[in-house]
Amino acid sequence: AQSVTQPDIHITVSEGASLELRCNYSYGATPYLFWYVQSPGQGLQLLLKYFSGDTLVQGIKGFEAEFKRSQSSFNLRKPSVHWSDAAEYFCAAQTSNQAGTALIFGKGTTLSVSS
Amino acid sequence: EAGVTQFPSHSVIEKGQTVTLRCDPISGHDNLYWYRRVMGKEIKFLLHFVKESKQDESGMPNNRFLAERTGGTYSTLKVQPAELEDSGVYFCASSQEEAQGRGDREQYFGPGTRLTVT
């Protein structure tokens, strides 16, 4: 069955330190891949997406993600975390050969930022 | 441009009661999705409308859940009768019309409705 795994439930990072959130997927073919962020009281906001091509994807708010086919991974990174980055982050995947299909989400990773 | 809105933001009901959740998608978005997150679990797909038609309702948990999208604008999700396991956050998302053969339309999410069944 198709699935997305986020191994880390909760991560704490010091402000200014680098961040990497892990995401692995299990799909028959390479899916479209997404990272969303949810701040308290807000909806899910798309940070970045990967469809094909360059495996290093740049997103909003200084985030980037790297697609690694050999590892079935799509890890999210940020070189220097800000206190406002504290939120819950979701990795999601979507079947790439069919329009309008649903997203499959990981369980989410909660990021805390310490001063 | 207004985003996806959901009403209410929070609902507390007793087991056996009925609750109706509403979602207003972004104007002009033909695709509307409902998702649910039960505490401690991942966000899971419930169903997908294209305009007023149900395109995929494979994620609907049982016949206590009824979704409608009359006129292809806003959508409602009714739970009747509610059970304890229905508690969670219900998200709505919308996206533009799909380009032929491609599924790369971003889904824009609302803030969710937190449903608590006691």
PDB file of C-alpha atoms in Angstrom:
ATOM      1  CA  ALA A   1       0.000   0.000   0.000  1.00  0.00           C
ATOM      2  CA  GLN A   2       1.085   3.556  -0.630  1.00  0.00           C
ATOM      3  CA  SER A   3       2.422   5.291   2.458  1.00  0.00           C
ATOM      4  CA  VAL A   4       4.416   8.234   3.720  1.00  0.00           C
ATOM      5  CA  THR A   5       6.540   7.971   6.842  1.00  0.00           C
ATOM      6  CA  GLN A   6       7.852  10.768   9.014  1.00  0.00           C
ATOM      7  CA  PRO A   7      10.056   9.011  11.590  1.00  0.00           C
ATOM      8  CA  ASP A   8      10.340  11.944  13.971  1.00  0.00           C
ATOM      9  CA  ILE A   9       7.255  12.936  15.934  1.00  0.00           C
ATOM     10  CA  HIS A  10       8.871  15.877  17.732  1.00  0.00           C
ATOM     11  CA  ILE A  11      12.128  17.750  17.143  1.00  0.00           C
ATOM     12  CA  THR A  12      13.629  20.622  19.117  1.00  0.00           C
ATOM     13  CA  VAL A  13      16.180  22.862  17.464  1.00  0.00           C
ATOM     14  CA  SER A  14      17.985  25.910  18.774  1.00  0.00           C
ATOM     15  CA  GLU A  15      17.254  29.175  17.029  1.00  0.00           C
ATOM     16  CA  GLY A  16      19.856  29.736  14.335  1.00  0.00           C
ATOM     17  CA  ALA A  17      20.719  26.056  14.047  1.00  0.00           C
ATOM     18  CA  SER A  18      20.119  23.993  10.939  1.00  0.00           C
ATOM     19  CA  LEU A  19      17.113  21.737  10.526  1.00  0.00           C
ATOM     20  CA  GLU A  20      16.383  18.530   8.677  1.00  0.00           C
ATOM     21  CA  LEU A  21      13.002  16.798   8.802  1.00  0.00           C
ATOM     22  CA  ARG A  22      12.861  13.309   7.383  1.00  0.00           C
ATOM     23  CA  CYS A  23      10.280  11.868   5.026  1.00  0.00           C
ATOM     24  CA  ASN A  24      10.191   8.495   3.307  1.00  0.00           C
ATOM     25  CA  TYR A  25       7.599   7.254   0.874  1.00  0.00           C
ATOM     26  CA  SER A  26       6.464   3.891  -0.381  1.00  0.00           C
ATOM     27  CA  TYR A  27       4.818   3.999  -3.804  1.00  0.00           C
ATOM     28  CA  GLY A  28       4.758   1.865  -6.928  1.00  0.00           C
ATOM     29  CA  ALA A  29       6.075   4.749  -9.038  1.00  0.00           C
ATOM     30  CA  THR A  30       7.666   8.027  -8.011  1.00  0.00           C
ATOM     31  CA  PRO A  31       4.859  10.197  -6.723  1.00  0.00           C
ATOM     32  CA  TYR A  32       4.520  13.939  -6.569  1.00  0.00           C
ATOM     33  CA  LEU A  33       5.897  15.042  -3.202  1.00  0.00           C
ATOM     34  CA  PHE A  34       4.978  17.936  -0.966  1.00  0.00           C
ATOM     35  CA  TRP A  35       5.827  19.542   2.345  1.00  0.00           C
ATOM     36  CA  TYR A  36       3.140  21.449   4.217  1.00  0.00           C
ATOM     37  CA  VAL A  37       3.369  23.451   7.430  1.00  0.00           C
ATOM     38  CA  GLN A  38       0.608  24.118   9.914  1.00  0.00           C
ATOM     39  CA  SER A  39       0.931  26.875  12.477  1.00  0.00           C
ATOM     40  CA  PRO A  40      -1.557  27.020  15.370  1.00  0.00           C
ATOM     41  CA  GLY A  41      -4.993  28.133  14.195  1.00  0.00           C
ATOM     42  CA  GLN A  42      -3.956  28.102  10.573  1.00  0.00           C
ATOM     43  CA  GLY A  43      -4.598  25.802   7.645  1.00  0.00           C
ATOM     44  CA  LEU A  44      -1.902  23.750   5.994  1.00  0.00           C
ATOM     45  CA  GLN A  45       0.387  25.923   3.911  1.00  0.00           C
ATOM     46  CA  LEU A  46       2.416  24.480   1.052  1.00  0.00           C
ATOM     47  CA  LEU A  47       6.148  24.969   1.556  1.00  0.00           C
ATOM     48  CA  LEU A  48       7.390  23.269  -1.584  1.00  0.00           C
ATOM     49  CA  LYS A  49       6.649  20.499  -4.066  1.00  0.00           C
ATOM     50  CA  TYR A  50       8.518  18.082  -6.310  1.00  0.00           C
ATOM     51  CA  PHE A  51       7.140  16.795  -9.590  1.00  0.00           C
ATOM     52  CA  SER A  52      10.212  15.978 -11.675  1.00  0.00           C
ATOM     53  CA  GLY A  53      13.537  17.409 -12.783  1.00  0.00           C
ATOM     54  CA  ASP A  54      15.983  19.038 -10.413  1.00  0.00           C
ATOM     55  CA  THR A  55      16.053  16.958  -7.243  1.00  0.00           C
ATOM     56  CA  LEU A  56      16.779  19.948  -5.013  1.00  0.00           C
ATOM     57  CA  VAL A  57      13.629  22.000  -4.636  1.00  0.00           C
ATOM     58  CA  GLN A  58      13.460  25.490  -3.188  1.00  0.00           C
ATOM     59  CA  GLY A  59      10.416  26.609  -1.283  1.00  0.00           C
ATOM     60  CA  ILE A  60       9.059  29.499   0.683  1.00  0.00           C
ATOM     61  CA  LYS A  61      10.407  30.776   4.002  1.00  0.00           C
ATOM     62  CA  GLY A  62      13.932  29.627   3.193  1.00  0.00           C
ATOM     63  CA  PHE A  63      13.120  25.903   3.096  1.00  0.00           C
ATOM     64  CA  GLU A  64      14.438  23.398   0.607  1.00  0.00           C
ATOM     65  CA  ALA A  65      13.992  19.676   0.094  1.00  0.00           C
ATOM     66  CA  GLU A  66      15.993  17.046  -1.700  1.00  0.00           C
ATOM     67  CA  PHE A  67      14.454  14.127  -3.549  1.00  0.00           C
ATOM     68  CA  LYS A  68      16.530  10.951  -3.411  1.00  0.00           C
ATOM     69  CA  ARG A  69      15.056   8.172  -5.491  1.00  0.00           C
ATOM     70  CA  SER A  70      17.513   5.564  -4.223  1.00  0.00           C
ATOM     71  CA  GLN A  71      16.425   6.203  -0.643  1.00  0.00           C
ATOM     72  CA  SER A  72      12.749   6.944  -1.370  1.00  0.00           C
ATOM     73  CA  SER A  73      13.226  10.103   0.637  1.00  0.00           C
ATOM     74  CA  PHE A  74      12.225  13.735   0.442  1.00  0.00           C
ATOM     75  CA  ASN A  75      13.826  15.445   3.421  1.00  0.00           C
ATOM     76  CA  LEU A  76      13.118  19.055   4.312  1.00  0.00           C
ATOM     77  CA  ARG A  77      15.968  21.347   5.305  1.00  0.00           C
ATOM     78  CA  LYS A  78      16.588  24.866   6.478  1.00  0.00           C
ATOM     79  CA  PRO A  79      20.060  26.240   7.179  1.00  0.00           C
ATOM     80  CA  SER A  80      19.060  28.555  10.031  1.00  0.00           C
ATOM     81  CA  VAL A  81      15.854  28.134  11.994  1.00  0.00           C
ATOM     82  CA  HIS A  82      13.863  31.105  13.292  1.00  0.00           C
ATOM     83  CA  TRP A  83      11.539  31.040  16.282  1.00  0.00           C
ATOM     84  CA  SER A  84       8.603  31.594  13.915  1.00  0.00           C
ATOM     85  CA  ASP A  85       9.325  28.231  12.268  1.00  0.00           C
ATOM     86  CA  ALA A  86       7.891  26.419  15.283  1.00  0.00           C
ATOM     87  CA  ALA A  87       4.930  24.525  13.833  1.00  0.00           C
ATOM     88  CA  GLU A  88       3.866  21.091  12.657  1.00  0.00           C
ATOM     89  CA  TYR A  89       5.269  19.882   9.350  1.00  0.00           C
ATOM     90  CA  PHE A  90       3.644  17.336   7.076  1.00  0.00           C
ATOM     91  CA  CYS A  91       5.139  15.421   4.201  1.00  0.00           C
ATOM     92  CA  ALA A  92       2.630  14.294   1.592  1.00  0.00           C
ATOM     93  CA  ALA A  93       2.584  12.349  -1.649  1.00  0.00           C
ATOM     94  CA  GLN A  94       0.241  12.094  -4.588  1.00  0.00           C
ATOM     95  CA  THR A  95       0.022   9.617  -7.461  1.00  0.00           C
ATOM     96  CA  SER A  96       1.775  11.257 -10.362  1.00  0.00           C
ATOM     97  CA  ASN A  97       0.014   9.636 -13.302  1.00  0.00           C
ATOM     98  CA  GLN A  98      -3.525  10.531 -12.411  1.00  0.00           C
ATOM     99  CA  ALA A  99      -5.114  13.908 -12.099  1.00  0.00           C
ATOM    100  CA  GLY A 100      -7.018  14.951  -9.042  1.00  0.00           C
ATOM    101  CA  THR A 101      -5.952  12.216  -6.692  1.00  0.00           C
ATOM    102  CA  ALA A 102      -5.877  12.607  -2.967  1.00  0.00           C
ATOM    103  CA  LEU A 103      -2.817  13.419  -0.936  1.00  0.00           C
ATOM    104  CA  ILE A 104      -1.388  10.788   1.380  1.00  0.00           C
ATOM    105  CA  PHE A 105       0.172  12.323   4.451  1.00  0.00           C
ATOM    106  CA  GLY A 106       2.747  11.321   6.991  1.00  0.00           C
ATOM    107  CA  LYS A 107       1.873  11.657  10.666  1.00  0.00           C
ATOM    108  CA  GLY A 108       3.605  15.004  10.960  1.00  0.00           C
ATOM    109  CA  THR A 109       6.641  16.314  12.831  1.00  0.00           C
ATOM    110  CA  THR A 110       6.250  18.991  15.475  1.00  0.00           C
ATOM    111  CA  LEU A 111       9.133  21.436  15.506  1.00  0.00           C
ATOM    112  CA  SER A 112       9.967  23.362  18.650  1.00  0.00           C
ATOM    113  CA  VAL A 113      12.541  26.145  18.561  1.00  0.00           C
ATOM    114  CA  SER A 114      14.519  26.954  21.674  1.00  0.00           C
ATOM    115  CA  SER A 115      16.236  30.271  22.302  1.00  0.00           C
TER     116      SER A 115
ATOM    117  CA  GLU B   1      -8.333  36.666  -2.577  1.00  0.00           C
ATOM    118  CA  ALA B   2     -10.084  34.816   0.242  1.00  0.00           C
ATOM    119  CA  GLY B   3      -8.706  31.418   1.133  1.00  0.00           C
ATOM    120  CA  VAL B   4     -10.576  28.266   2.001  1.00  0.00           C
ATOM    121  CA  THR B   5     -12.866  28.867   4.944  1.00  0.00           C
ATOM    122  CA  GLN B   6     -14.455  26.352   7.269  1.00  0.00           C
ATOM    123  CA  PHE B   7     -17.235  26.672   9.778  1.00  0.00           C
ATOM    124  CA  PRO B   8     -17.414  26.123  12.679  1.00  0.00           C
ATOM    125  CA  SER B   9     -13.858  26.218  13.901  1.00  0.00           C
ATOM    126  CA  HIS B  10     -14.755  23.989  16.819  1.00  0.00           C
ATOM    127  CA  SER B  11     -17.773  21.864  17.632  1.00  0.00           C
ATOM    128  CA  VAL B  12     -18.495  19.854  20.753  1.00  0.00           C
ATOM    129  CA  ILE B  13     -21.423  17.449  20.558  1.00  0.00           C
ATOM    130  CA  GLU B  14     -22.671  14.420  22.411  1.00  0.00           C
ATOM    131  CA  LYS B  15     -22.598  10.922  21.032  1.00  0.00           C
ATOM    132  CA  GLY B  16     -25.674  10.314  18.916  1.00  0.00           C
ATOM    133  CA  GLN B  17     -26.135  13.924  17.889  1.00  0.00           C
ATOM    134  CA  THR B  18     -25.794  15.339  14.395  1.00  0.00           C
ATOM    135  CA  VAL B  19     -23.198  17.840  13.243  1.00  0.00           C
ATOM    136  CA  THR B  20     -22.788  19.595   9.923  1.00  0.00           C
ATOM    137  CA  LEU B  21     -19.471  21.043   8.870  1.00  0.00           C
ATOM    138  CA  ARG B  22     -19.207  23.592   6.105  1.00  0.00           C
ATOM    139  CA  CYS B  23     -16.418  24.399   3.688  1.00  0.00           C
ATOM    140  CA  ASP B  24     -16.222  27.330   1.304  1.00  0.00           C
ATOM    141  CA  PRO B  25     -13.506  26.759  -1.285  1.00  0.00           C
ATOM    142  CA  ILE B  26     -11.560  29.403  -3.102  1.00  0.00           C
ATOM    143  CA  SER B  27     -13.790  30.985  -5.712  1.00  0.00           C
ATOM    144  CA  GLY B  28     -13.485  29.258  -9.058  1.00  0.00           C
ATOM    145  CA  HIS B  29     -11.921  26.075  -7.719  1.00  0.00           C
ATOM    146  CA  ASP B  30     -13.686  23.071  -9.170  1.00  0.00           C
ATOM    147  CA  ASN B  31     -11.987  20.511  -6.956  1.00  0.00           C
ATOM    148  CA  LEU B  32     -12.921  20.211  -3.306  1.00  0.00           C
ATOM    149  CA  TYR B  33     -11.474  17.665  -0.908  1.00  0.00           C
ATOM    150  CA  TRP B  34     -12.311  16.625   2.624  1.00  0.00           C
ATOM    151  CA  TYR B  35      -9.666  15.161   4.908  1.00  0.00           C
ATOM    152  CA  ARG B  36      -9.700  14.149   8.565  1.00  0.00           C
ATOM    153  CA  ARG B  37      -7.055  13.888  11.220  1.00  0.00           C
ATOM    154  CA  VAL B  38      -7.824  11.738  14.225  1.00  0.00           C
ATOM    155  CA  MET B  39      -5.624  12.503  17.223  1.00  0.00           C
ATOM    156  CA  GLY B  40      -2.207  10.947  16.949  1.00  0.00           C
ATOM    157  CA  LYS B  41      -2.786   9.750  13.417  1.00  0.00           C
ATOM    158  CA  GLU B  42      -2.047  11.039   9.972  1.00  0.00           C
ATOM    159  CA  ILE B  43      -4.335  13.255   7.918  1.00  0.00           C
ATOM    160  CA  LYS B  44      -6.519  10.949   5.844  1.00  0.00           C
ATOM    161  CA  PHE B  45      -8.509  11.569   2.707  1.00  0.00           C
ATOM    162  CA  LEU B  46     -12.286  11.311   2.901  1.00  0.00           C
ATOM    163  CA  LEU B  47     -13.624  12.365  -0.475  1.00  0.00           C
ATOM    164  CA  HIS B  48     -13.177  14.523  -3.552  1.00  0.00           C
ATOM    165  CA  PHE B  49     -15.714  16.603  -5.467  1.00  0.00           C
ATOM    166  CA  VAL B  50     -15.303  17.900  -8.972  1.00  0.00           C
ATOM    167  CA  LYS B  51     -17.841  20.665  -9.138  1.00  0.00           C
ATOM    168  CA  GLU B  52     -20.983  19.071  -7.697  1.00  0.00           C
ATOM    169  CA  SER B  53     -20.062  15.477  -8.500  1.00  0.00           C
ATOM    170  CA  LYS B  54     -18.371  13.047  -6.149  1.00  0.00           C
ATOM    171  CA  GLN B  55     -15.228  11.958  -7.951  1.00  0.00           C
ATOM    172  CA  ASP B  56     -13.844   9.726  -5.230  1.00  0.00           C
ATOM    173  CA  GLU B  57     -15.427   8.871  -1.898  1.00  0.00           C
ATOM    174  CA  SER B  58     -13.274   5.892  -1.091  1.00  0.00           C
ATOM    175  CA  GLY B  59     -12.099   7.413   2.179  1.00  0.00           C
ATOM    176  CA  MET B  60     -15.518   7.910   3.747  1.00  0.00           C
ATOM    177  CA  PRO B  61     -15.498   5.750   6.882  1.00  0.00           C
ATOM    178  CA  ASN B  62     -19.138   4.643   6.860  1.00  0.00           C
ATOM    179  CA  ASN B  63     -22.665   5.676   5.952  1.00  0.00           C
ATOM    180  CA  ARG B  64     -22.963   7.967   8.952  1.00  0.00           C
ATOM    181  CA  PHE B  65     -21.025  10.504   6.902  1.00  0.00           C
ATOM    182  CA  LEU B  66     -22.787  12.413   4.118  1.00  0.00           C
ATOM    183  CA  ALA B  67     -21.087  15.028   1.974  1.00  0.00           C
ATOM    184  CA  GLU B  68     -22.800  17.358  -0.442  1.00  0.00           C
ATOM    185  CA  ARG B  69     -21.761  20.122  -2.760  1.00  0.00           C
ATOM    186  CA  THR B  70     -24.906  21.562  -4.243  1.00  0.00           C
ATOM    187  CA  GLY B  71     -24.275  23.911  -7.131  1.00  0.00           C
ATOM    188  CA  GLY B  72     -20.590  23.185  -7.100  1.00  0.00           C
ATOM    189  CA  THR B  73     -19.771  25.917  -4.619  1.00  0.00           C
ATOM    190  CA  TYR B  74     -19.600  25.287  -0.886  1.00  0.00           C
ATOM    191  CA  SER B  75     -19.706  21.816   0.601  1.00  0.00           C
ATOM    192  CA  THR B  76     -21.164  20.331   3.758  1.00  0.00           C
ATOM    193  CA  LEU B  77     -20.146  17.227   5.633  1.00  0.00           C
ATOM    194  CA  LYS B  78     -22.790  15.806   7.933  1.00  0.00           C
ATOM    195  CA  VAL B  79     -22.130  13.233  10.608  1.00  0.00           C
ATOM    196  CA  GLN B  80     -25.276  11.492  11.822  1.00  0.00           C
ATOM    197  CA  PRO B  81     -25.288  10.042  14.399  1.00  0.00           C
ATOM    198  CA  ALA B  82     -21.883  11.035  15.727  1.00  0.00           C
ATOM    199  CA  GLU B  83     -19.738   8.469  17.529  1.00  0.00           C
ATOM    200  CA  LEU B  84     -16.772   8.987  19.850  1.00  0.00           C
ATOM    201  CA  GLU B  85     -14.311   7.841  17.175  1.00  0.00           C
ATOM    202  CA  ASP B  86     -15.445  10.663  14.879  1.00  0.00           C
ATOM    203  CA  SER B  87     -13.567  13.179  17.023  1.00  0.00           C
ATOM    204  CA  GLY B  88     -10.737  14.867  15.189  1.00  0.00           C
ATOM    205  CA  VAL B  89      -9.923  17.762  12.916  1.00  0.00           C
ATOM    206  CA  TYR B  90     -11.714  17.909   9.582  1.00  0.00           C
ATOM    207  CA  PHE B  91      -9.872  19.741   6.832  1.00  0.00           C
ATOM    208  CA  CYS B  92     -11.200  20.984   3.562  1.00  0.00           C
ATOM    209  CA  ALA B  93      -9.019  21.776   0.562  1.00  0.00           C
ATOM    210  CA  SER B  94      -9.666  23.096  -2.903  1.00  0.00           C
ATOM    211  CA  SER B  95      -7.749  23.243  -6.152  1.00  0.00           C
ATOM    212  CA  GLN B  96      -8.203  24.539  -9.649  1.00  0.00           C
ATOM    213  CA  GLU B  97      -9.406  22.500 -12.588  1.00  0.00           C
ATOM    214  CA  GLU B  98      -6.980  19.754 -13.478  1.00  0.00           C
ATOM    215  CA  ALA B  99      -4.930  20.144 -16.604  1.00  0.00           C
ATOM    216  CA  GLN B 100      -5.357  17.093 -18.781  1.00  0.00           C
ATOM    217  CA  GLY B 101      -3.250  14.207 -17.570  1.00  0.00           C
ATOM    218  CA  ARG B 102      -1.665  16.123 -14.737  1.00  0.00           C
ATOM    219  CA  GLY B 103      -2.394  16.152 -11.045  1.00  0.00           C
ATOM    220  CA  ASP B 104      -0.155  18.998 -10.145  1.00  0.00           C
ATOM    221  CA  ARG B 105      -2.690  21.496  -8.968  1.00  0.00           C
ATOM    222  CA  GLU B 106      -1.864  22.739  -5.500  1.00  0.00           C
ATOM    223  CA  GLN B 107      -4.448  21.940  -2.883  1.00  0.00           C
ATOM    224  CA  TYR B 108      -5.191  24.944  -0.668  1.00  0.00           C
ATOM    225  CA  PHE B 109      -6.286  23.992   2.814  1.00  0.00           C
ATOM    226  CA  GLY B 110      -8.651  25.606   5.250  1.00  0.00           C
ATOM    227  CA  PRO B 111      -7.915  25.929   8.991  1.00  0.00           C
ATOM    228  CA  GLY B 112      -9.981  22.883   9.839  1.00  0.00           C
ATOM    229  CA  THR B 113     -12.933  22.170  12.116  1.00  0.00           C
ATOM    230  CA  ARG B 114     -12.106  20.504  15.397  1.00  0.00           C
ATOM    231  CA  LEU B 115     -14.916  18.071  16.245  1.00  0.00           C
ATOM    232  CA  THR B 116     -15.182  16.686  19.754  1.00  0.00           C
ATOM    233  CA  VAL B 117     -17.738  13.985  20.428  1.00  0.00           C
ATOM    234  CA  THR B 118     -18.355  13.298  24.135  1.00  0.00           C
TER     235      THR B 118
END
